[in-house]
PDB file of C-alpha atoms in Angstrom:
ATOM      1  CA  MET A   1      44.617 -81.738  43.558  1.00 52.00           C
ATOM      2  CA  ASP A   2      40.962 -81.680  42.646  1.00 68.00           C
ATOM      3  CA  SER A   3      40.416 -80.440  39.087  1.00 81.00           C
ATOM      4  CA  GLN A   4      37.023 -78.952  40.032  1.00 79.00           C
ATOM      5  CA  HIS A   5      38.810 -76.043  41.702  1.00 80.00           C
ATOM      6  CA  LEU A   6      40.745 -75.281  38.528  1.00 86.00           C
ATOM      7  CA  VAL A   7      37.592 -75.355  36.414  1.00 86.00           C
ATOM      8  CA  ILE A   8      35.775 -73.012  38.798  1.00 84.00           C
ATOM      9  CA  ALA A   9      38.781 -70.669  38.894  1.00 87.00           C
ATOM     10  CA  ALA A  10      38.915 -70.581  35.086  1.00 91.00           C
ATOM     11  CA  ALA A  11      35.179 -69.848  34.903  1.00 91.00           C
ATOM     12  CA  ILE A  12      35.621 -67.036  37.441  1.00 91.00           C
ATOM     13  CA  PHE A  13      38.401 -65.591  35.293  1.00 93.00           C
ATOM     14  CA  VAL A  14      36.222 -65.665  32.165  1.00 93.00           C
ATOM     15  CA  ALA A  15      33.271 -64.105  34.007  1.00 93.00           C
ATOM     16  CA  LEU A  16      35.463 -61.344  35.437  1.00 93.00           C
ATOM     17  CA  PHE A  17      36.862 -60.744  31.958  1.00 93.00           C
ATOM     18  CA  MET A  18      33.279 -60.326  30.730  1.00 92.00           C
ATOM     19  CA  ALA A  19      32.571 -57.912  33.584  1.00 93.00           C
ATOM     20  CA  PHE A  20      35.627 -55.705  33.068  1.00 93.00           C
ATOM     21  CA  LYS A  21      36.129 -55.905  29.285  1.00 92.00           C
ATOM     22  CA  PRO A  22      32.693 -56.612  27.767  1.00 91.00           C
ATOM     23  CA  GLU A  23      33.718 -55.145  24.404  1.00 90.00           C
ATOM     24  CA  MET A  24      36.191 -57.993  23.934  1.00 90.00           C
ATOM     25  CA  CYS A  25      33.392 -60.574  24.277  1.00 87.00           C
ATOM     26  CA  ILE A  26      31.364 -59.151  21.369  1.00 89.00           C
ATOM     27  CA  PRO A  27      33.177 -60.037  18.142  1.00 90.00           C
ATOM     28  CA  ASN A  28      30.854 -58.185  15.742  1.00 90.00           C
ATOM     29  CA  PRO A  29      31.347 -54.394  16.008  1.00 88.00           C
ATOM     30  CA  LYS A  30      27.788 -53.782  14.772  1.00 90.00           C
ATOM     31  CA  HIS A  31      26.418 -55.398  17.938  1.00 87.00           C
ATOM     32  CA  ARG A  32      28.479 -53.264  20.334  1.00 90.00           C
ATOM     33  CA  THR A  33      25.653 -50.999  21.406  1.00 93.00           C
ATOM     34  CA  PRO A  34      25.846 -49.395  24.866  1.00 92.00           C
ATOM     35  CA  ARG A  35      22.843 -51.402  26.058  1.00 94.00           C
ATOM     36  CA  PHE A  36      24.293 -54.741  24.901  1.00 93.00           C
ATOM     37  CA  ILE A  37      27.651 -53.922  26.497  1.00 92.00           C
ATOM     38  CA  ALA A  38      25.827 -53.157  29.761  1.00 93.00           C
ATOM     39  CA  VAL A  39      24.003 -56.488  29.566  1.00 93.00           C
ATOM     40  CA  ILE A  40      27.242 -58.404  29.007  1.00 93.00           C
ATOM     41  CA  LYS A  41      28.848 -56.537  31.909  1.00 94.00           C
ATOM     42  CA  SER A  42      25.955 -57.287  34.276  1.00 95.00           C
ATOM     43  CA  VAL A  43      25.847 -60.961  33.275  1.00 94.00           C
ATOM     44  CA  GLY A  44      29.597 -61.260  33.824  1.00 93.00           C
ATOM     45  CA  THR A  45      29.325 -59.626  37.234  1.00 95.00           C
ATOM     46  CA  ALA A  46      26.458 -61.857  38.343  1.00 95.00           C
ATOM     47  CA  VAL A  47      28.119 -65.044  37.119  1.00 94.00           C
ATOM     48  CA  ALA A  48      31.415 -64.093  38.757  1.00 94.00           C
ATOM     49  CA  ALA A  49      29.682 -63.448  42.080  1.00 94.00           C
ATOM     50  CA  VAL A  50      27.891 -66.804  41.999  1.00 93.00           C
ATOM     51  CA  LEU A  51      31.052 -68.666  41.007  1.00 91.00           C
ATOM     52  CA  ILE A  52      33.130 -67.004  43.720  1.00 92.00           C
ATOM     53  CA  VAL A  53      30.565 -68.036  46.345  1.00 92.00           C
ATOM     54  CA  TRP A  54      30.497 -71.565  44.899  1.00 88.00           C
ATOM     55  CA  PHE A  55      34.295 -71.718  44.908  1.00 86.00           C
ATOM     56  CA  LEU A  56      34.494 -70.594  48.531  1.00 88.00           C
ATOM     57  CA  LEU A  57      31.827 -73.068  49.620  1.00 88.00           C
ATOM     58  CA  THR A  58      33.512 -76.003  47.901  1.00 83.00           C
ATOM     59  CA  LEU A  59      36.912 -74.947  49.172  1.00 82.00           C
ATOM     60  CA  PHE A  60      36.013 -74.560  52.842  1.00 87.00           C
ATOM     61  CA  ARG A  61      33.248 -77.144  53.177  1.00 82.00           C
ATOM     62  CA  ARG A  62      35.684 -80.049  53.494  1.00 67.00           C
TER      63      ARG A  62
END
């Protein structure tokens, strides 16, 4: 099995974790402002979307 698929799947998991639980990705409670949480959530969503497309392209291109 190609290890690239496992790495992409793990990155998707981390990005989705950032999108759904952004508070867990900010260790310092002083930095947990609503705006910063929204930024982390949007970055996680965007990265997850790009990685899912990349995963599907590498999976079905062969």
